Short mmCIF file of C-alpha atoms in Angstrom, two decimals:
data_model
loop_
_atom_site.label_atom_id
_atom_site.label_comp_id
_atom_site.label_asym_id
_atom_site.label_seq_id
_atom_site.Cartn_x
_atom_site.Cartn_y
_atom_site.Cartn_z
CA UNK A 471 -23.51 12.97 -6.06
CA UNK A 472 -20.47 12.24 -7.53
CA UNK A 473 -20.55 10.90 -11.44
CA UNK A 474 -18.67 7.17 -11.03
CA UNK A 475 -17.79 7.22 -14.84
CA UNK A 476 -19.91 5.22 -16.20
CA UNK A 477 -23.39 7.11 -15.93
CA UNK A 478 -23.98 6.14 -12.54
CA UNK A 479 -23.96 8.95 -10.28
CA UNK A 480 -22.67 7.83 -6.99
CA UNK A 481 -24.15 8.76 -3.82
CA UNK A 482 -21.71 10.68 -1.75
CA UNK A 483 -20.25 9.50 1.74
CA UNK A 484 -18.03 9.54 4.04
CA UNK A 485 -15.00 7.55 3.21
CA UNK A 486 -13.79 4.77 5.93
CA UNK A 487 -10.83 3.02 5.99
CA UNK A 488 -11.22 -0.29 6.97
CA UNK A 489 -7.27 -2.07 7.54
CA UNK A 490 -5.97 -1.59 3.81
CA UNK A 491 -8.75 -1.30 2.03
CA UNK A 492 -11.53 2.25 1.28
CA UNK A 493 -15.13 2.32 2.08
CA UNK A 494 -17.41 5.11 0.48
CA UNK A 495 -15.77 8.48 -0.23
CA UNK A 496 -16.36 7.57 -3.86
CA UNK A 497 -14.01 4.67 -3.83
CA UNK A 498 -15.21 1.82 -5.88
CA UNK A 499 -17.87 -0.57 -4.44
CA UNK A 500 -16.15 -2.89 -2.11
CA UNK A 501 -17.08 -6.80 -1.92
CA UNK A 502 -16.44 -8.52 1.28
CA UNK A 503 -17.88 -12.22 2.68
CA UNK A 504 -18.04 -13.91 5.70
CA UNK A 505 -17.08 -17.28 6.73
CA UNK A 506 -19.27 -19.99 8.27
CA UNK A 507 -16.36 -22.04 10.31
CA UNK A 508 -16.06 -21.96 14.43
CA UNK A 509 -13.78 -19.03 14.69
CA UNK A 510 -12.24 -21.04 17.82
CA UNK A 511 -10.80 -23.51 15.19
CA UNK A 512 -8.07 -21.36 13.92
CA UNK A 513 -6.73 -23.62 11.40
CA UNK A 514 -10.12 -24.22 9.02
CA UNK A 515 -11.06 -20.18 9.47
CA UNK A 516 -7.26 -19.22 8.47
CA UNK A 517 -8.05 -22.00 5.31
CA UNK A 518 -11.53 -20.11 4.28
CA UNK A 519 -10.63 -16.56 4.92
CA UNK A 520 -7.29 -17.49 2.74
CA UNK A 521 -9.93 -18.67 0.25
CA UNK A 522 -12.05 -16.00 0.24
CA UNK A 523 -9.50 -13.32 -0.15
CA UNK A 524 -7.70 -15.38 -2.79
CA UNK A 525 -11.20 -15.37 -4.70
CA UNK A 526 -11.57 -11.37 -4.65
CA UNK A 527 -13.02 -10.44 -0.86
CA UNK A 528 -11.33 -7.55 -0.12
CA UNK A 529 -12.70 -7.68 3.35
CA UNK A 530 -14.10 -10.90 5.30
CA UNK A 531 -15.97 -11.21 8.48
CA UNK A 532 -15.69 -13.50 11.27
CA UNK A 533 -17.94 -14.78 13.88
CA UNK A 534 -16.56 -13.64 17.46
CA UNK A 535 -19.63 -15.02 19.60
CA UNK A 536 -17.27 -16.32 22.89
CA UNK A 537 -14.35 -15.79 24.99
CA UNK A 538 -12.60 -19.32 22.59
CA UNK A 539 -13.57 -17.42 19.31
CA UNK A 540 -11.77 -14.07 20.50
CA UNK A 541 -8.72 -15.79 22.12
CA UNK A 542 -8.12 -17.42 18.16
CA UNK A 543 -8.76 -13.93 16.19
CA UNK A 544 -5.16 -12.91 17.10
CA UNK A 545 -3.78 -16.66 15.76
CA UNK A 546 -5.97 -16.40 13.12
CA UNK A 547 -4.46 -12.69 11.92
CA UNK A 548 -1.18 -14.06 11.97
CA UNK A 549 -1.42 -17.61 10.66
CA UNK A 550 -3.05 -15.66 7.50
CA UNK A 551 0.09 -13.04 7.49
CA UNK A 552 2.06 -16.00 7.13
CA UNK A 553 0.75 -16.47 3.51
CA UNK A 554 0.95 -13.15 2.74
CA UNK A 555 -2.69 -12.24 2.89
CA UNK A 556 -3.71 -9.06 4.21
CA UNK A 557 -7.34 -9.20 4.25
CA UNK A 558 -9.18 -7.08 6.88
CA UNK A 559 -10.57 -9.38 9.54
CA UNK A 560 -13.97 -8.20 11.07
CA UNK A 561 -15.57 -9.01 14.69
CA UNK A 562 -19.29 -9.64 14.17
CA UNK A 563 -20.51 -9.02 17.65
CA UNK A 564 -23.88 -9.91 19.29
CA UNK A 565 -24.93 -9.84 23.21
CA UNK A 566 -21.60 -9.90 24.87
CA UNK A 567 -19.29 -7.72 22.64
CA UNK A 568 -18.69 -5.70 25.13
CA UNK A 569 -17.01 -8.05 27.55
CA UNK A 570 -15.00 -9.71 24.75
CA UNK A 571 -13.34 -6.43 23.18
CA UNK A 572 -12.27 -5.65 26.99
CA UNK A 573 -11.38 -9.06 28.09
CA UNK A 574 -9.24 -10.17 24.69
CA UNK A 575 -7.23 -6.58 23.83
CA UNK A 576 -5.44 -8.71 21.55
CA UNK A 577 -8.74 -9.64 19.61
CA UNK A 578 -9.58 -6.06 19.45
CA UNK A 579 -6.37 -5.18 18.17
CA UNK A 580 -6.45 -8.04 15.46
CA UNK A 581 -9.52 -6.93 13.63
CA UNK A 582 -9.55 -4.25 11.15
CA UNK A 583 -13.66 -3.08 12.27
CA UNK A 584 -16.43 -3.91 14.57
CA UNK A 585 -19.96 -5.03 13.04
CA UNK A 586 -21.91 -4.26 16.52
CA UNK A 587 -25.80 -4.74 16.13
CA UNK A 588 -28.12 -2.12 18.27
CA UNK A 589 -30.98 -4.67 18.56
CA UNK A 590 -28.61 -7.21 20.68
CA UNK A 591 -26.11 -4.90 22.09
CA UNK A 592 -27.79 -5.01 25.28
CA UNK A 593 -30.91 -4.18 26.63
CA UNK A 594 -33.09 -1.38 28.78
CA UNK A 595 -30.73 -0.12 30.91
CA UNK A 596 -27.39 -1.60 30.14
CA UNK A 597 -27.44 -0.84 26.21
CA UNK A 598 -25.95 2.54 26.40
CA UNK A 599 -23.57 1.24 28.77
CA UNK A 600 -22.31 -2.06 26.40
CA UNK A 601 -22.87 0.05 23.22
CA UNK A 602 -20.16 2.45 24.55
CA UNK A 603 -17.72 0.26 25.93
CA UNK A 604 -17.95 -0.85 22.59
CA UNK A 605 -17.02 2.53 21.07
CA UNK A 606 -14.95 3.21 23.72
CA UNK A 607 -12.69 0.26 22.57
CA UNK A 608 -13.00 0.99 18.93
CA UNK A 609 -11.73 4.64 19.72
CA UNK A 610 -8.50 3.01 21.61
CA UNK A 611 -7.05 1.25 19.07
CA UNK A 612 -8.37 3.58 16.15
CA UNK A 613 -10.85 1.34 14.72
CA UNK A 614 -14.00 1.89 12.50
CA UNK A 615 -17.46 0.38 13.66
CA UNK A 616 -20.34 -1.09 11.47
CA UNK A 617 -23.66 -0.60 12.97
CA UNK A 618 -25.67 -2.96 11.74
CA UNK A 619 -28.79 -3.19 12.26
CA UNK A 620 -31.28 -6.69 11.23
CA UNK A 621 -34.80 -7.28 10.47
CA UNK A 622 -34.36 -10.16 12.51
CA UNK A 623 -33.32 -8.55 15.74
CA UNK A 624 -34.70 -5.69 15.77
CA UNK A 625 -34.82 -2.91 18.71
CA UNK A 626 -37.89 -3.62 20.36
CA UNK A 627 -38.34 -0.90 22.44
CA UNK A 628 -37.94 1.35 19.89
CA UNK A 629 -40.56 -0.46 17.28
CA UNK A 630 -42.93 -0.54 20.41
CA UNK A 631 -42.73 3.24 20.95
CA UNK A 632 -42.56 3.99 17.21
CA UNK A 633 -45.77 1.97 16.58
CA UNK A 634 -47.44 4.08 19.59
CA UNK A 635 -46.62 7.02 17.94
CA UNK A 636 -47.90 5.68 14.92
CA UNK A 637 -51.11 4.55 16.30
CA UNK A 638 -51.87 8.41 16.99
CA UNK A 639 -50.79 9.58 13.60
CA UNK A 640 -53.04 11.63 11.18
CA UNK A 641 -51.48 9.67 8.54
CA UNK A 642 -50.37 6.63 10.07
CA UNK A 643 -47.48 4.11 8.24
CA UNK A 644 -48.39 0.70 7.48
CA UNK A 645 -46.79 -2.34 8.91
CA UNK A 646 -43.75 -2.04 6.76
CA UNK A 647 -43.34 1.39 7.02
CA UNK A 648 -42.74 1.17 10.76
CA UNK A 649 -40.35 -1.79 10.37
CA UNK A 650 -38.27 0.29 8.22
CA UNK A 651 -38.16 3.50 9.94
CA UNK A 652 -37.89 1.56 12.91
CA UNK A 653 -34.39 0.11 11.92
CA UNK A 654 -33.58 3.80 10.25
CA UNK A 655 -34.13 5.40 13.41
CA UNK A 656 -32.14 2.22 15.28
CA UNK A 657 -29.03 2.77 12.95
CA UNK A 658 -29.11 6.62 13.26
CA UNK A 659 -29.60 7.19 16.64
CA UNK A 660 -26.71 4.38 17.48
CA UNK A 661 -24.37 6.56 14.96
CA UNK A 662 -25.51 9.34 17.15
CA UNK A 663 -24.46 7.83 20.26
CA UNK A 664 -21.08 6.92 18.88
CA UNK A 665 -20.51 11.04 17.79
CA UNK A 666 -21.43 11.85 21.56
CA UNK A 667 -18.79 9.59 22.68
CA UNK A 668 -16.19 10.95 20.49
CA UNK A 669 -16.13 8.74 16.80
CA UNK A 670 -15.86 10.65 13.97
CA UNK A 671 -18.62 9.77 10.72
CA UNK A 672 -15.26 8.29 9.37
CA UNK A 673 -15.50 5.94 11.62
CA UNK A 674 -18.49 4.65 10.59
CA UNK A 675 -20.58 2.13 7.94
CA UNK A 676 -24.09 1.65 8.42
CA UNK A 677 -26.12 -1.47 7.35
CA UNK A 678 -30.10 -2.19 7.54
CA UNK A 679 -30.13 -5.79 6.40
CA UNK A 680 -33.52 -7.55 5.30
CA UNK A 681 -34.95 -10.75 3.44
CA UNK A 682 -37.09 -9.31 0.78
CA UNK A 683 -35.93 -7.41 -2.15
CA UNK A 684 -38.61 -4.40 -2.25
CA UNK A 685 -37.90 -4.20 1.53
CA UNK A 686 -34.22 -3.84 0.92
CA UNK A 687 -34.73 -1.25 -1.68
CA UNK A 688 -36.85 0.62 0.16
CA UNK A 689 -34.85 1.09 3.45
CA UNK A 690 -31.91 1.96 1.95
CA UNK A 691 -33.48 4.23 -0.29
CA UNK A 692 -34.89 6.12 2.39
CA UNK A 693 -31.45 5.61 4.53
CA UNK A 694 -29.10 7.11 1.91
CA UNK A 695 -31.32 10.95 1.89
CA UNK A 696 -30.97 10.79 5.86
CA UNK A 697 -27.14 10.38 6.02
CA UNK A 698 -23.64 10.59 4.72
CA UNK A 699 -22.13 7.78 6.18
CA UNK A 700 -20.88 4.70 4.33
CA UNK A 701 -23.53 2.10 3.54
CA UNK A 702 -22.88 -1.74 3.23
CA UNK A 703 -25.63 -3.23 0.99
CA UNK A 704 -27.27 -6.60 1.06
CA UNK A 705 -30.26 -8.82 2.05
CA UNK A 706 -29.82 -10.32 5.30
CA UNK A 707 -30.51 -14.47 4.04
CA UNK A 708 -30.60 -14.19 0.38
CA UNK A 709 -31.13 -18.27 0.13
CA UNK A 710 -29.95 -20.45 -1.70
CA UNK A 711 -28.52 -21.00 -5.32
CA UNK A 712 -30.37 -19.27 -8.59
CA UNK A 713 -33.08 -17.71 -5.99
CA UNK A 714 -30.38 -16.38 -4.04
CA UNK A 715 -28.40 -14.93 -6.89
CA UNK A 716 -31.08 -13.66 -8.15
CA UNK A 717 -32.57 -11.97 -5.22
CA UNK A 718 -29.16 -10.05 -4.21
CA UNK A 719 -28.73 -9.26 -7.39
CA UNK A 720 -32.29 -8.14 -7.84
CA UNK A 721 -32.02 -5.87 -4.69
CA UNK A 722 -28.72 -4.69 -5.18
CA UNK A 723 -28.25 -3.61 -8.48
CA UNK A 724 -31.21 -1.56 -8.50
CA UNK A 725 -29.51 0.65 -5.81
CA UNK A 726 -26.14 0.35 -6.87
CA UNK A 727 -27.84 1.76 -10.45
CA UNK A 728 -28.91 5.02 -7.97
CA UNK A 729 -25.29 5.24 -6.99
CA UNK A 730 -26.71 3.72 -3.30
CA UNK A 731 -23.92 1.37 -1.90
CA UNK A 732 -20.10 1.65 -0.80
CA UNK A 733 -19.57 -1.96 0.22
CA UNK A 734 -21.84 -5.36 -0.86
CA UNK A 735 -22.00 -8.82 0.17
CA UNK A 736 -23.86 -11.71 -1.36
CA UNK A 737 -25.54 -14.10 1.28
CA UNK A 738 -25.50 -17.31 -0.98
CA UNK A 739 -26.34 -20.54 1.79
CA UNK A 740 -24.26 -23.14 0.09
CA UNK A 741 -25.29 -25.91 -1.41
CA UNK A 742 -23.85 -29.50 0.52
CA UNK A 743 -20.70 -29.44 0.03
CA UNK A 744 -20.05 -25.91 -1.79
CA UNK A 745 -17.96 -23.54 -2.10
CA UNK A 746 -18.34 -20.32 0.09
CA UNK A 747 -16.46 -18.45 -2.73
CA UNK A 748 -19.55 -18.48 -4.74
CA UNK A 749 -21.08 -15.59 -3.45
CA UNK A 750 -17.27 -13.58 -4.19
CA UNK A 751 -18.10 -14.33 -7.24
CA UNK A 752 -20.82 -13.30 -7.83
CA UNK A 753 -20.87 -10.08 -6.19
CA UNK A 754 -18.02 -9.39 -8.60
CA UNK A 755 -20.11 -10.71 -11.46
CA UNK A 756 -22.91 -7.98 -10.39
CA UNK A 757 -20.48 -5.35 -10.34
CA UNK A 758 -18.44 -6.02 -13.52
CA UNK A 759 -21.77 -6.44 -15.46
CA UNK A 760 -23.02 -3.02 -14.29
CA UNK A 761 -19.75 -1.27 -15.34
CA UNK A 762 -19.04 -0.60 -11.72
CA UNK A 763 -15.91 -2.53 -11.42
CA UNK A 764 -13.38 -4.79 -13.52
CA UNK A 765 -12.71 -8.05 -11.79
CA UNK A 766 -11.36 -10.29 -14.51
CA UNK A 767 -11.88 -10.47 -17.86
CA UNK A 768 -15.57 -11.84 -18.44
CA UNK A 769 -16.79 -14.40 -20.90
CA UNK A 770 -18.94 -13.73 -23.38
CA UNK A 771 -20.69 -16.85 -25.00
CA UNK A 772 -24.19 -18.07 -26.38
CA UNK A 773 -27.19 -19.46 -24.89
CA UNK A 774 -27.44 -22.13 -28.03
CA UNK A 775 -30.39 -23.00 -29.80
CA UNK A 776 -31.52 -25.33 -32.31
CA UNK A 777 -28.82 -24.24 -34.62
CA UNK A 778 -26.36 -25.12 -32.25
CA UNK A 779 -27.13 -28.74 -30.51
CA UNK A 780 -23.85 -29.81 -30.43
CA UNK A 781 -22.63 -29.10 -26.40
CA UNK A 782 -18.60 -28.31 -28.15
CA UNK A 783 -19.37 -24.22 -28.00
CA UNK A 784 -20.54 -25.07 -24.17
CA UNK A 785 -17.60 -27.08 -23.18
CA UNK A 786 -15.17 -24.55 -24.63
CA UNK A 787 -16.88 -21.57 -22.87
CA UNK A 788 -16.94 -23.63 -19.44
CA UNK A 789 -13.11 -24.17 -20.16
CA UNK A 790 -12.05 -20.70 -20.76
CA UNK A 791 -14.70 -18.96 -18.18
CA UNK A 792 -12.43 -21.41 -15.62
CA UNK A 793 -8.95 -21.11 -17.29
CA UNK A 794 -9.61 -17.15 -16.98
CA UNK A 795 -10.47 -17.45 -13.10
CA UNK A 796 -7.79 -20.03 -12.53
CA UNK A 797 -4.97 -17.62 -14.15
CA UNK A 798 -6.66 -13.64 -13.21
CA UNK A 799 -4.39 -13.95 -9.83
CA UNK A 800 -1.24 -14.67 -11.92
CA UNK A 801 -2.43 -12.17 -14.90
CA UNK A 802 -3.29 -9.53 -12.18
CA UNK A 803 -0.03 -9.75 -10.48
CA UNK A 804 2.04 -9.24 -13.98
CA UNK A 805 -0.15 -7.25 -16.37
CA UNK A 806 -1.81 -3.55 -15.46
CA UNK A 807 -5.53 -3.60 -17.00
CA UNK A 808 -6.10 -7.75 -17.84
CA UNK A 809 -9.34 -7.76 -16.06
CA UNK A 810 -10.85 -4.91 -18.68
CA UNK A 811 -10.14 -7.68 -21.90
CA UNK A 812 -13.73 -8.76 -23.13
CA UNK A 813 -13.40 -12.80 -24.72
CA UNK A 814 -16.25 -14.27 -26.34
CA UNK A 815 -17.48 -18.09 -26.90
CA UNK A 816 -20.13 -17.77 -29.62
CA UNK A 817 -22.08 -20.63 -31.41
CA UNK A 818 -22.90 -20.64 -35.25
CA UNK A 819 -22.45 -18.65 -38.07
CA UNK A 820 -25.94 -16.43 -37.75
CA UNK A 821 -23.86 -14.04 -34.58
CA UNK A 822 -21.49 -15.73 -33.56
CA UNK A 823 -18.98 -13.83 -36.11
CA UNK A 824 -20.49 -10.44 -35.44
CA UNK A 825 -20.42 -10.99 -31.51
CA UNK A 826 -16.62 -12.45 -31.91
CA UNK A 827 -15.46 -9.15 -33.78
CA UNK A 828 -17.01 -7.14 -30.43
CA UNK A 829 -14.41 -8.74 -28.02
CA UNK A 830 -10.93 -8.67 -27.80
CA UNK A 831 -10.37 -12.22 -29.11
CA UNK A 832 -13.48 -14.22 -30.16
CA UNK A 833 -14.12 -17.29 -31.47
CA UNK A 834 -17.41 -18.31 -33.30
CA UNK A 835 -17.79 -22.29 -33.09
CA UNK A 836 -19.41 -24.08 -35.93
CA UNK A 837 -23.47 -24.95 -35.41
CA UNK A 838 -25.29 -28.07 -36.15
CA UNK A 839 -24.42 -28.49 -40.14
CA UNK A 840 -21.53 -26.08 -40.74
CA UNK A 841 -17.64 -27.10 -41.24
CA UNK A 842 -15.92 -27.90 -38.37
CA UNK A 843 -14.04 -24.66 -38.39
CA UNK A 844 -13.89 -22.08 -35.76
CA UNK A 845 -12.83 -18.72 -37.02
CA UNK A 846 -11.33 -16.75 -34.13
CA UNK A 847 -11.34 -12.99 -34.15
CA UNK A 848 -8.54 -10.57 -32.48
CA UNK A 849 -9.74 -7.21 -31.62
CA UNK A 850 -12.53 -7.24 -34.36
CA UNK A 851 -10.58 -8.55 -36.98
CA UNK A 852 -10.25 -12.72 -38.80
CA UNK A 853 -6.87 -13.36 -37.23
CA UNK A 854 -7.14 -17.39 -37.82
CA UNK A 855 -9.66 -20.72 -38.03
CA UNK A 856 -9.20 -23.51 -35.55
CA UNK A 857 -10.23 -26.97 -36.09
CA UNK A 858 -9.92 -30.26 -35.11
CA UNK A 859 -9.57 -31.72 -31.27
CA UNK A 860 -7.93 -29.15 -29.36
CA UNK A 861 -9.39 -25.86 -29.98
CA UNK A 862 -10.21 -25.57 -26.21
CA UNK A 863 -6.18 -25.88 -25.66
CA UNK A 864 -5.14 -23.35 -28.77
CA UNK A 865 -7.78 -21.13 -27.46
CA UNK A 866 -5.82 -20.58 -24.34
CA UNK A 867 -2.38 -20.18 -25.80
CA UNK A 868 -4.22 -17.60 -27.70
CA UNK A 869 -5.41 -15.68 -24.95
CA UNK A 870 -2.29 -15.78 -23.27
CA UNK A 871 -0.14 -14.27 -26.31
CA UNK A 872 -2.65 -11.24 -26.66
CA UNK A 873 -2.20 -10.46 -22.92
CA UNK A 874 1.43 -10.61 -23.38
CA UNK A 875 1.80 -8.79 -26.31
CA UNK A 876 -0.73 -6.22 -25.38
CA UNK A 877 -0.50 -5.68 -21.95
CA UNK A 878 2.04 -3.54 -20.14
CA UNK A 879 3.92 -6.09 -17.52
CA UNK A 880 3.98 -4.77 -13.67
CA UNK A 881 7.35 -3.38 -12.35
CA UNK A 882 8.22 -6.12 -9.50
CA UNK A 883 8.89 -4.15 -6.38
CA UNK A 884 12.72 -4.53 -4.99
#
């Protein structure tokens, strides 16, 4: 175990590099997301993987399910090159990977890793076969492999003999137990495989994906004391809005607390009409609230009460939590250490001063009966009182004169 820092001692793996970015090896906890566009209509994927890596996915996976979807990965890598975005692409595979690595070399060549599942790979006799030629490819053009395994498609032959075996035990598992050591076994023994063929443990991320939360922490607890290799953490259909925030975060965080996890993703299902970014975000919340990771700088402000029923402290948070998000890619590219500065949106006079001084720059808004004064504080001391319309809009200008002024600017490369 390796100490992260911050009290969490991290689980030690085998680091995998995955295009430009570092999985496991003790590098810090990578998010990634997948899109949820036909991959054979290169023009709205380019748009959403553009989005997603503009909104922090250091990694993003695409669906490569037919001979149209592989023929557009290499367009796809390209049209996003074009924009400057260097997000590593990855092939999610399923029944006839195989034949699409071989047939479309310039597919295999586009994306940075290979998610290939062992429950679909193939089946009796030909899985060996189409699980190597998928290797096989991944070892010509030097590229890493996920082996994920699902809940959902399980190896059945190997649950079948697993629960015979079982069946015979002195102390036989319950239902559960065999699920999970059935996908255990189904991850390892495909990682296995892959050694025998010639691919190195750097070379390789592991995933056991689920539904429920105490399933989730309890493969991957078991997982993690079986292996080295890199694991990529997260429940395989979270849901939808709060429940699914709350169950990936839920899940996650208590293994990410036992330093289990080298790369996440949140699977939000958006709401009609949402934004895929949301579950970027939120994996980046999860880790920035944990101490795992600095993303931007995060927003501090009050629940309210009945001290505070006016709705100005809320509308002033919503502004700056936005303004922050809206700005991080400029502040990021110009200032070294932005997304470490704490701001806080407090609400009345009872600790909304107190909270204020914790930040960097607070500012405590008045509550239902006080002057209409909002005393802002800069690095825990009274620097000034705002009042009147526009304390939303002076707010800002504040915010961005302290990163100016305390911020070292980034040399521009020649």
């Amino acid at each position: 175990m390796a100490n992260s820092g911050n009290g969490i001692e991290r689980r030690e793996s085998v680091a995998v590099k995955v295009g430009n970015v570092t999985v496991g090896g003790g590098a810090p906890v990578v998010v990634q997301s997948m899109t949820n566009t036909d991959t054979a209509d290169v023009e709205s994927t380019t748009e959403q993987v553009a989005q997603l890596a503009r909104a922090g996915s250091e990694i993003v996976r695409i669906t490569v399910d037919r001979k149209e979807s592989a023929a557009a990965v290499p367009y796809i890598r390209d049209a996003l090159a074009k924009q400057d975005i260097d997000v590593p692409l990855v092939g999610d595979f399923h029944y006839i990977g195989h034949q699409l690595l071989t047939s479309y070399p310039d597919c295999a060549e586009a994306l940075a890793k290979y998610r290939i599942n062992p429950g679909n790979v193939g089946f009796r006799e030909k899985r060996d076969l189409q699980f190597s030629t998928m290797i096989e490819v991944a070892l010509k053009y030097d590229r890493p492999v996920r082996i994920g395994v699902n809940w959902g498609s399980i190896d059945q032959e190997l649950l079948t003999h697993l629960m015979n075996e079982n069946a015979e035990a002195e102390s036989p598992l319950d239902a559960t137990g065999i699920m999970r050591e059935t996908m255990i076994q189904s991850a390892l023994h495909s990682a296995e495989r892959a050694h025998e063929i010639g691919m190195g443990p750097e070379k390789i991320v592991i995933s056991c994906k689920v539904s429920e939360v105490q399933d989730l922490i309890g493969v991957y607890s078991a997982i993690s004391k079986r292996c080295n290799y890199a694991l990529h953490l997260g429940l395989t259909e979270a849901g939808m809005g709060s429940k699914g925030i709350v169950a990936s975060t839920a899940g996650m965080a208590v293994l990410l607390q036992q330093g289990i996890g080298d790369t996440i993703r949140v699977s939000l299902t958006p709401e009609p009409g949402g934004d895929r970014t949301r579950e970027v975000i939120v994996a980046q919340e999860m880790l920035q609230t944990m101490g795992l990771r600095s993303f931007l700088p995060l927003v501090t402000s009050c629940p309210g009460c009945g001290r505070t029923t006016s709705t100005v402290f809320q509308e002033l948070a919503d502004k700056i939590q936005t303004y922050i998000r809206e700005q991080m890619p400029v502040w990021r590219e110009n200032y070294d250490g932005v997304e470490d500065m704490a701001v806080a949106v407090m609400g009345c006079i009872v600790n909304g001063p107190g909270e204020s001084k914790h930040a960097n720059i607070g500012i405590s808004l008045p509550g239902t009966g006080e002057a209409p004064s909002a005393p802002v504080f800069i690095d825990g001391k009274k620097a000034m009182t705002l009042r009147g319309p526009g304390i939303a809009e002076e707010f800002q200008t504040i915010v961005d004169d302290y990163i100016e002024s305390h911020y070292e600017k980034r040399k521009k490369s020649a």
